[in-house]
Short mmCIF file of C-alpha atoms in Angstrom, two decimals:
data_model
loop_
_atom_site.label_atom_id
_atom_site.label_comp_id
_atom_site.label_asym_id
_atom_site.label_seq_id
_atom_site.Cartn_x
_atom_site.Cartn_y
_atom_site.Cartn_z
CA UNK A 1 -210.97 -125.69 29.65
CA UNK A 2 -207.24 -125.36 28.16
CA UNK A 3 -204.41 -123.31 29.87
CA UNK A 4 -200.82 -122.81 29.77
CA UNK A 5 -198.22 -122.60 32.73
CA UNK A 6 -194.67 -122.34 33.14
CA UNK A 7 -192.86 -123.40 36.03
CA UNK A 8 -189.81 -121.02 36.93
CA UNK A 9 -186.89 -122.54 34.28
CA UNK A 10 -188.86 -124.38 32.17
CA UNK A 11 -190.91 -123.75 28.88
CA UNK A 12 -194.98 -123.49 28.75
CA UNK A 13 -196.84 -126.76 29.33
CA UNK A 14 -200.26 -127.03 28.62
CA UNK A 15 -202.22 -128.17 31.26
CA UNK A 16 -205.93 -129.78 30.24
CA UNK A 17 -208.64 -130.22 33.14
CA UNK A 18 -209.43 -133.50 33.38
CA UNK A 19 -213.47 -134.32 31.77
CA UNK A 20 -215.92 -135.17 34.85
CA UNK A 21 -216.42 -138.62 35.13
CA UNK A 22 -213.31 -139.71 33.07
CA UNK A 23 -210.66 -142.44 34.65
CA UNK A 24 -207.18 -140.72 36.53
CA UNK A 25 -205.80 -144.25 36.69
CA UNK A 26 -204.80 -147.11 34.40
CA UNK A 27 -202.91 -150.10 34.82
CA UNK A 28 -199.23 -150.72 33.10
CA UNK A 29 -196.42 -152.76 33.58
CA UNK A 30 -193.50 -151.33 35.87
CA UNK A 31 -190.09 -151.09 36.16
CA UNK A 32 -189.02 -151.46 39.82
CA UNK A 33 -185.18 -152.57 39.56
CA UNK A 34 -183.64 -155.64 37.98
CA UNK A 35 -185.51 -158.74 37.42
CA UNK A 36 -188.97 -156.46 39.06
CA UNK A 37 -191.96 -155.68 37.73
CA UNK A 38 -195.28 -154.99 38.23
CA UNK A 39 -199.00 -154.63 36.90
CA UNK A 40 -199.95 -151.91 38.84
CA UNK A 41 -202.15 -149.02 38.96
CA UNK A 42 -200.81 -146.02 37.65
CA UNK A 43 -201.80 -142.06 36.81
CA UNK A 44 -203.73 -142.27 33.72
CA UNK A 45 -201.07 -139.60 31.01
CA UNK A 46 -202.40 -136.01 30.77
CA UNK A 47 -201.25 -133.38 27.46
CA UNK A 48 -198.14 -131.86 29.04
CA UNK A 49 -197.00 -129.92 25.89
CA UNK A 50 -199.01 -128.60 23.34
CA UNK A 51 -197.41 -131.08 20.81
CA UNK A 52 -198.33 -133.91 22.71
CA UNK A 53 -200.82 -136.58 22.14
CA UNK A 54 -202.49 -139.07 24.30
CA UNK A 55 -202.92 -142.47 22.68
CA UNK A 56 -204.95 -145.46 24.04
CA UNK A 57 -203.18 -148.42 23.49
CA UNK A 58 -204.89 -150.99 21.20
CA UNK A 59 -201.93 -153.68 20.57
CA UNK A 60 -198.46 -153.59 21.94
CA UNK A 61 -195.30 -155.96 22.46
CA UNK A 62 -191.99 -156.66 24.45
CA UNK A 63 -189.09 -155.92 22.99
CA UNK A 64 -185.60 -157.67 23.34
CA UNK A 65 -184.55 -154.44 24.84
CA UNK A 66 -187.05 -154.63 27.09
CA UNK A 67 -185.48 -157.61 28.71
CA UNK A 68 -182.03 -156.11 28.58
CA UNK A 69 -183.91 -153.32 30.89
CA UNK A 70 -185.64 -156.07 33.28
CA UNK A 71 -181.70 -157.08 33.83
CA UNK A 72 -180.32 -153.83 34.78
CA UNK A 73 -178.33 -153.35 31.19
CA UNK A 74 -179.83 -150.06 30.93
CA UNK A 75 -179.25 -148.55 34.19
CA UNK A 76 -180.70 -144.83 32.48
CA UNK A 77 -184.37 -146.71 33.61
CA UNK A 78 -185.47 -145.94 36.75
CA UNK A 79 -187.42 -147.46 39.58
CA UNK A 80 -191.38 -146.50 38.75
CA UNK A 81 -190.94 -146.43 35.30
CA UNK A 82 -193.50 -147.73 32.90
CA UNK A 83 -191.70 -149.96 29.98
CA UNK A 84 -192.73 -150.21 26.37
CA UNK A 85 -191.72 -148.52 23.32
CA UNK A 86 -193.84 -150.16 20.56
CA UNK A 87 -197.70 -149.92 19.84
CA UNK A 88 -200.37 -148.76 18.04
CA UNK A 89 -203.57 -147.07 19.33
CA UNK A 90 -206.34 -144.45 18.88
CA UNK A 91 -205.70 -140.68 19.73
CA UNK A 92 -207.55 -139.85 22.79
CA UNK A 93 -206.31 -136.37 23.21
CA UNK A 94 -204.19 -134.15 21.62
CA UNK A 95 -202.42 -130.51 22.44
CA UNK A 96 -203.44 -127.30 21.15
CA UNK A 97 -200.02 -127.55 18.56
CA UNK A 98 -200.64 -130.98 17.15
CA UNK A 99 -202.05 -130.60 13.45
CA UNK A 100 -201.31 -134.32 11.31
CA UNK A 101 -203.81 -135.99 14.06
CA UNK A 102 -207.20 -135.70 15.86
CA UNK A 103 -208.80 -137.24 18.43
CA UNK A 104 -210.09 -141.18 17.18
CA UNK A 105 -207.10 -141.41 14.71
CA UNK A 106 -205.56 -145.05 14.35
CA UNK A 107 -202.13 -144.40 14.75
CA UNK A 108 -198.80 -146.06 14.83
CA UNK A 109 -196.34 -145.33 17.50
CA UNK A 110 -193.03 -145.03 16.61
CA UNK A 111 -190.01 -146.08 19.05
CA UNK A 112 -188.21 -142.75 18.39
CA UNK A 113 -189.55 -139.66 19.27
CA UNK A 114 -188.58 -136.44 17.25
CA UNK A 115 -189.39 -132.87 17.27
CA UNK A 116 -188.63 -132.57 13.47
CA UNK A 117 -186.56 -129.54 13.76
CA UNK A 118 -183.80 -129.59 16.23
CA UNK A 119 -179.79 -130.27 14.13
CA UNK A 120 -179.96 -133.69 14.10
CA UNK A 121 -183.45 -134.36 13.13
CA UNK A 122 -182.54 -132.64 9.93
CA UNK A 123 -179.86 -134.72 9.46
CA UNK A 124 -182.09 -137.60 9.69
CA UNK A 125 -181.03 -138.95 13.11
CA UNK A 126 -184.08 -138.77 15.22
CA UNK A 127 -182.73 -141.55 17.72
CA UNK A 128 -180.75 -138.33 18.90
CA UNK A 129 -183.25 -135.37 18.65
CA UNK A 130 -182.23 -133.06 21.17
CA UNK A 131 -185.85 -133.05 22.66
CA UNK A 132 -186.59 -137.11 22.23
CA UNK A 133 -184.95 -140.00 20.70
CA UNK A 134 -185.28 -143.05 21.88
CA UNK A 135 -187.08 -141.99 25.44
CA UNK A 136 -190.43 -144.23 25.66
CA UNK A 137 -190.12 -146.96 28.32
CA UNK A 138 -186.88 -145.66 29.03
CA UNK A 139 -186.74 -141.95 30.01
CA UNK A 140 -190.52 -141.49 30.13
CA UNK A 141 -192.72 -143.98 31.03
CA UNK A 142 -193.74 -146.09 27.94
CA UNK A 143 -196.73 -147.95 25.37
CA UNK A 144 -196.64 -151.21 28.07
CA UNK A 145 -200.11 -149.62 29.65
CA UNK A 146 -203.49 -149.01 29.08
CA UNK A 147 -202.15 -145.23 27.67
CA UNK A 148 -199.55 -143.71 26.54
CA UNK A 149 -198.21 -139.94 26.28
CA UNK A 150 -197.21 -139.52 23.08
CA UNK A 151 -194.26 -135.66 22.93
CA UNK A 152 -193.86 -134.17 19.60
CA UNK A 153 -197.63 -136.26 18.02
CA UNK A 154 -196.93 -134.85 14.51
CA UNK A 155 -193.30 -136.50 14.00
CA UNK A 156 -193.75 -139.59 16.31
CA UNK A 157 -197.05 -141.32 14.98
CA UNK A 158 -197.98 -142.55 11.61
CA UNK A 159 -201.72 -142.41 10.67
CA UNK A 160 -202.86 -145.90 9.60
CA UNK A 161 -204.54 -146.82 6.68
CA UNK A 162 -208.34 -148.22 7.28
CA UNK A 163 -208.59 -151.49 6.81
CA UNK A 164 -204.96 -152.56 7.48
CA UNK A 165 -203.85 -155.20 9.53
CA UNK A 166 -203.12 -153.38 12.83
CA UNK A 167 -201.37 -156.40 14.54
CA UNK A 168 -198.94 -156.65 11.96
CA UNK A 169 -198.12 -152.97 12.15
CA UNK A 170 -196.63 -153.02 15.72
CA UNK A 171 -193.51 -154.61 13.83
CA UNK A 172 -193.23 -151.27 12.03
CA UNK A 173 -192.53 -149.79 15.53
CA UNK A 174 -189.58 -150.68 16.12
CA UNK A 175 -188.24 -153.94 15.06
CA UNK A 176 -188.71 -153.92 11.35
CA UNK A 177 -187.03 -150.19 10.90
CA UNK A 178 -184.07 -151.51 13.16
CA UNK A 179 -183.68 -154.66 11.46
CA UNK A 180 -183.49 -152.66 8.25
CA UNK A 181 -181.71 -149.26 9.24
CA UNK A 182 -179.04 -150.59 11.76
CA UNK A 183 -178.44 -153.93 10.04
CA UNK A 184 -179.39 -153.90 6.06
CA UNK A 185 -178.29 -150.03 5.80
CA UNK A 186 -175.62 -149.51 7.99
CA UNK A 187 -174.13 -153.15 6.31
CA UNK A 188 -174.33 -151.34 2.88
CA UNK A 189 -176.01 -154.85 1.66
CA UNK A 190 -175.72 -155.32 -2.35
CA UNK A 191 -176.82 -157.48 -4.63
CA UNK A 192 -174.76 -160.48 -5.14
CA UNK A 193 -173.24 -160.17 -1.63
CA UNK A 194 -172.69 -162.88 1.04
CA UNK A 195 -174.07 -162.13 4.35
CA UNK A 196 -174.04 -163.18 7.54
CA UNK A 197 -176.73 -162.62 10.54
CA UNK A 198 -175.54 -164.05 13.99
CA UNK A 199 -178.28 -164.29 15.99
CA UNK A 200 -181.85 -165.73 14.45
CA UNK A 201 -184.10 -163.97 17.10
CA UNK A 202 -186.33 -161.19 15.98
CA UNK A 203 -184.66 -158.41 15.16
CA UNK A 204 -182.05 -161.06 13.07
CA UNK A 205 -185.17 -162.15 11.25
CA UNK A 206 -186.10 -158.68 10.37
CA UNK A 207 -182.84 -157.68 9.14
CA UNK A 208 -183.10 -161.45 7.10
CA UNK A 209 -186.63 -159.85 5.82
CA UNK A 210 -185.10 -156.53 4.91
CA UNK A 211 -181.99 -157.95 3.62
CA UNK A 212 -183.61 -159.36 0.51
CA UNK A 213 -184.57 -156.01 -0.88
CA UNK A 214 -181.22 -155.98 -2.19
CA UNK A 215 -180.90 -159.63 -3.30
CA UNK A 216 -177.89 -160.66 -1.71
CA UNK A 217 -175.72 -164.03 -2.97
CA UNK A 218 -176.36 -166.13 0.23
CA UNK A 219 -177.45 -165.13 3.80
CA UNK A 220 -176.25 -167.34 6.55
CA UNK A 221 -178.11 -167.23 9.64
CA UNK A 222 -176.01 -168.47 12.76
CA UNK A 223 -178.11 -168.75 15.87
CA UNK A 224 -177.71 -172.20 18.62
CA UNK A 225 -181.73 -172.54 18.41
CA UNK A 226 -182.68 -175.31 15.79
CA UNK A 227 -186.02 -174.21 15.43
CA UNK A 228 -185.32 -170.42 14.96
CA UNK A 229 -183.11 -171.46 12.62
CA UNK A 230 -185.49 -173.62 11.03
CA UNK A 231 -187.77 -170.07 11.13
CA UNK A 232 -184.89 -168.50 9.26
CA UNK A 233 -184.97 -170.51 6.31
CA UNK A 234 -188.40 -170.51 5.91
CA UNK A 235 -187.59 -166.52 5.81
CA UNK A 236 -185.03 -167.00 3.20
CA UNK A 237 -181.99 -168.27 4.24
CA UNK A 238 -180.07 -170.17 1.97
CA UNK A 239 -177.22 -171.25 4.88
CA UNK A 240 -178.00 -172.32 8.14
CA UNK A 241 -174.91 -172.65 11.43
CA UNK A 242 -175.92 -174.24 14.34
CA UNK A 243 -173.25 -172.61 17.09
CA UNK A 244 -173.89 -175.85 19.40
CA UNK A 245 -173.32 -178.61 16.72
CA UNK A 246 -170.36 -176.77 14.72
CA UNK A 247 -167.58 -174.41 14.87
CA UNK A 248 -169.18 -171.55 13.18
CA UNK A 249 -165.89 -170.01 12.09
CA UNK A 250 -164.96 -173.14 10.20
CA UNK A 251 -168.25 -173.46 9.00
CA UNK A 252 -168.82 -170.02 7.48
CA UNK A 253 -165.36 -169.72 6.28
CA UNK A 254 -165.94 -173.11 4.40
CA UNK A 255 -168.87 -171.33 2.88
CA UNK A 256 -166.95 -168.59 1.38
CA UNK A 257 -163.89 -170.41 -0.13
CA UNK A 258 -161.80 -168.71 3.33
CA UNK A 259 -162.48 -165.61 2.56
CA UNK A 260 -165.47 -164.63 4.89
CA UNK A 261 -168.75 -162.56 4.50
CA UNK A 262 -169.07 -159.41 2.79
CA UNK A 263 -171.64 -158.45 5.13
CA UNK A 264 -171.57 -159.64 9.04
CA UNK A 265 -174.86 -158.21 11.07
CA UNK A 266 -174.71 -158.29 15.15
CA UNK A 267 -178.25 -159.02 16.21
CA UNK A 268 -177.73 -160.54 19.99
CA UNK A 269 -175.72 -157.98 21.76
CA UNK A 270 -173.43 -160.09 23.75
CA UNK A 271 -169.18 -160.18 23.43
CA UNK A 272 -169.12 -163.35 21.98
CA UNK A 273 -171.27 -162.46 19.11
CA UNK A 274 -169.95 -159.36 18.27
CA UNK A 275 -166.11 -160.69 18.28
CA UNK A 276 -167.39 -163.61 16.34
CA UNK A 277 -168.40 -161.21 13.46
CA UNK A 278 -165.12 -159.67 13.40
CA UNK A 279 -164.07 -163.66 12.82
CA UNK A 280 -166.02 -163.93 9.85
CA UNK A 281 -165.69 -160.38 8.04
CA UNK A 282 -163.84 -160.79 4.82
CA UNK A 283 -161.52 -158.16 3.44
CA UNK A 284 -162.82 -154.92 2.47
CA UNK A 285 -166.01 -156.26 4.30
CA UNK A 286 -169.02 -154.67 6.36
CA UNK A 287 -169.98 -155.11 10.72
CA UNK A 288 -172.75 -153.51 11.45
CA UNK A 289 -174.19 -153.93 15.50
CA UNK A 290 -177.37 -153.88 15.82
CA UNK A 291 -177.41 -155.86 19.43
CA UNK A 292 -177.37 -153.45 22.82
CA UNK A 293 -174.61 -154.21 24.47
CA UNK A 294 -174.49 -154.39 28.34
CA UNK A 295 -170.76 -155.48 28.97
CA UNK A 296 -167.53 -154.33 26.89
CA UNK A 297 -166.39 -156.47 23.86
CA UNK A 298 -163.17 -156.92 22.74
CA UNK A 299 -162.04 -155.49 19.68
CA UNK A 300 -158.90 -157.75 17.76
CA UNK A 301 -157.50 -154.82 16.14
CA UNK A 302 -154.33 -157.37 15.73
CA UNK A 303 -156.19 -158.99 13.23
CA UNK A 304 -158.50 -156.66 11.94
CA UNK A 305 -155.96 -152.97 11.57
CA UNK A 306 -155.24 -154.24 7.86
CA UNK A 307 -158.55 -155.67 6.41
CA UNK A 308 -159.84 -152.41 5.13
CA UNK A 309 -163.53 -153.10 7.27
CA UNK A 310 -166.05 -150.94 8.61
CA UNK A 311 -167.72 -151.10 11.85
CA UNK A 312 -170.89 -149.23 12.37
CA UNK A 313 -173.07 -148.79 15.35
CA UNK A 314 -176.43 -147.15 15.40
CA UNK A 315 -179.68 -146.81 17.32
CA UNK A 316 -182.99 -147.25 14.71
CA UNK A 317 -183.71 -143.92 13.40
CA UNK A 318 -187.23 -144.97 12.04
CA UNK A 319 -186.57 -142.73 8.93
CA UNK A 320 -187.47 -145.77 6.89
CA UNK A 321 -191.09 -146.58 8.83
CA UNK A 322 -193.10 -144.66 5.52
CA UNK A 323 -191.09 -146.64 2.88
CA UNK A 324 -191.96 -149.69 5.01
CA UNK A 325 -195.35 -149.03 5.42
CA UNK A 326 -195.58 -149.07 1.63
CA UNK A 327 -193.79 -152.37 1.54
CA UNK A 328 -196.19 -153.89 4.26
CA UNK A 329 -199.06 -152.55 2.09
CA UNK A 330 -198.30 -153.92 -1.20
CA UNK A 331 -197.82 -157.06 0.18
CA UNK A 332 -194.05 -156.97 -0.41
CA UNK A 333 -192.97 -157.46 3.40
CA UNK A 334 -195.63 -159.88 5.47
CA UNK A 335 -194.59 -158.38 9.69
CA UNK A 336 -197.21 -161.34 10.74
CA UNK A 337 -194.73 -164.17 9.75
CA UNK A 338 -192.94 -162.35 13.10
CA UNK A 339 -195.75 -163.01 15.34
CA UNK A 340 -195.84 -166.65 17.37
CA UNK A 341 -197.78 -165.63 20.82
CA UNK A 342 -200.83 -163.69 21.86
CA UNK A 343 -201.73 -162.38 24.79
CA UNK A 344 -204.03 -160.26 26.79
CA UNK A 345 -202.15 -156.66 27.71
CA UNK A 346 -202.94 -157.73 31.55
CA UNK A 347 -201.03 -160.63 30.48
CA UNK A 348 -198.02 -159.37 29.97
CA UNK A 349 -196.36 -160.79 33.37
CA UNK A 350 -196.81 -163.94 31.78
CA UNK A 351 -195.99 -162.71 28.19
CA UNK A 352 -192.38 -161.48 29.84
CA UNK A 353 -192.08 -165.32 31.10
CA UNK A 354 -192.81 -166.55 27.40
CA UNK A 355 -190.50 -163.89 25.17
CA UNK A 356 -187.41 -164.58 28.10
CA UNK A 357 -188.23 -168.46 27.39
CA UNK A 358 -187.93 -167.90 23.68
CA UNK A 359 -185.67 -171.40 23.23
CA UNK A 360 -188.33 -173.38 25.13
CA UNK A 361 -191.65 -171.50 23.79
CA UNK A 362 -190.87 -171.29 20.07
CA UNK A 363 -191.60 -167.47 20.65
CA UNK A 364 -190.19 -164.60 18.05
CA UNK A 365 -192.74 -161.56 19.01
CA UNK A 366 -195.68 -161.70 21.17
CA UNK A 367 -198.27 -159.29 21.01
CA UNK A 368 -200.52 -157.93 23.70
CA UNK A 369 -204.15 -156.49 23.01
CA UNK A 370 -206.24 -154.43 24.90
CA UNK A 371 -209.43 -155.59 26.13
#
């Protein structure tokens, strides 16, 4: 039996009686501060809003944000909250107002939530829709559990194909669409340009991935981790800087007859990497961040006030997830070259331990699978 309330203040939320015999409790990973967490018993998600869905999670993964959260960079996340914005599942339940879905859909779970309808998301910016954006693991609790609630079902999940490889489609998520959006868009990448990506991790291979849609000249991939570097070229990479062995100015200069890159893409989210782009950036030339940034950076607008360069920042928008869902589907873009570790989601204390080792476990993206 289905009903609707409304609190004083607040609009209707529809409230579904649990089924007799059914779990109230799950386990997920927990936020409890910086450097805390937990795999703890939690309340299993119940349909809130009619446009909600409740998804059991199938496959999940950690997220370099994730670890900026574990160390207090994102200070929005509160004690109790359940982290994880990246997944896919089967719909358990939906609300009354959900129509693209029903209940034993395969679905993937994007990072952004959006209503669809709200000013921005009709500009295409759902990392600000005025009723989500980027809120799962980070304003509500998140995909790191055994379920997830999933607001605004119809706009926030992507049905998945039968037959297609599920474990590769948790890159689509997130880290594939930011790669692309935030580093390959935003940079206004062309064909025949030189680019640069500082920082070899995952979401710098992704842009690499997403980079060669456009066939860029050269892409240099500057990263202090031999064997992500050694990743990179496998990738695609046709220049390789090794920040510990060289002075990467020098170097990449050197590359480009002193002139610098056409493109320079942020992908750490530290000072030194960002002011270390505007080092390289060649007249007339593109910066795009793609890194979240915990501390201020400093911005050499001595240097920089004549070179006619652009600076964008952006938070993934996930506009581009269909298009890349094609891609992943024709076998144009292969997400599983991304994957190095496996674990079981009641693992994921000691997946944490393996993703913040990255250097000394050869680890890009982990993923976690329900039992």
């Amino acid at each position: 039996m289905e009903a609707l309330i409304q609190e004083p203040g607040e609009k209707f939320r529809e409230i579904k009686a649990p089924t007799n015999g059914a779990p109230k409790t799950m386990k997920a990973l927990v936020y409890h501060g910086p450097g805390k967490k937990a795999w703890e018993e939690k309340p299993k998600p119940t349909i809130l809003k009619p446009t909600d869905a409740i998804v059991k999670i199938l496959k999940t993964t950690i997220c370099g944000t994730d670890l900026h959260i574990m160390k207090g960079d994102v200070p929005e996340v509160t004690d109790g909250r359940i982290i994880g914005h990246e997944g896919v599942g089967i719909i358990e339940d939906i609300g009354s107002a959900v129509g693209n879905f029903k209940k034993g859909d395969h679905v993937l779970i994007s990072c952004i939530t959006s209503c669809g309808k709200c000013e921005y998301c009709k500009k295409g910016m759902y990392s600000h829709c005025e009723d989500g954006g980027w809120i799962l693991g980070h304003l509500i609790d998140g995909t790191q559990a055994e379920y997830v609630r999933i607001p605004h079902a119809d706009n926030s999940l992507y049905p998945i194909p039968a037959g297609a490889d599920e474990e590769a489609l948790v890159m689509l998520s997130d880290i594939l669409p930011t790669g692309f959006e935030c580093g390959v868009l935003n940079g206004q990448v062309k064909p025949g340009d030189t680019i640069a990506i500082v920082g070899s991790g995952p979401i710098g291979l992704a842009a690499l991935l997403t980079a060669q849609f456009y066939t860029p000249a050269e892409i240099i991939m500057i990263d202090p981790d031999e064997n992500r570097l050694n990743t990179a070229k496998t990738f695609g990479a046709t220049q390789l800087v090794n920040g510990t062995r060289e002075n990467v100015i020098e170097k990449v200069l050197s590359l480009t007859n002193g002139k610098g890159v056409d493109v320079a893409i942020e992908a750490v989210g530290i000072p030194e990497t960002f002011e270390l782009c505007t080092a390289i950036i060649a007249p007339g030339g593109h910066i795009a961040n793609i890194g979240v940034h915990g501390k201020s950076a400093t911005l050499h607008l001595e240097t920089l006030w004549a070179k006619n360069i652009t600076i964008t920042t952006r938070l993934v928008d996930t506009v581009t997830t269909p298009m890349l869902l094609k891609t992943v589907r024709s076998k144009k873009l292969d997400p599983n070259q991304l994957i190095t570790h496996h674990f079981r989601l009641d693992q994921v204390i000691d997946a944490y331990e393996t993703f913040g080792n990255a250097a000394r476990e050869k680890a890009l993206k982990v993923i976690l699978t329900a039992d």
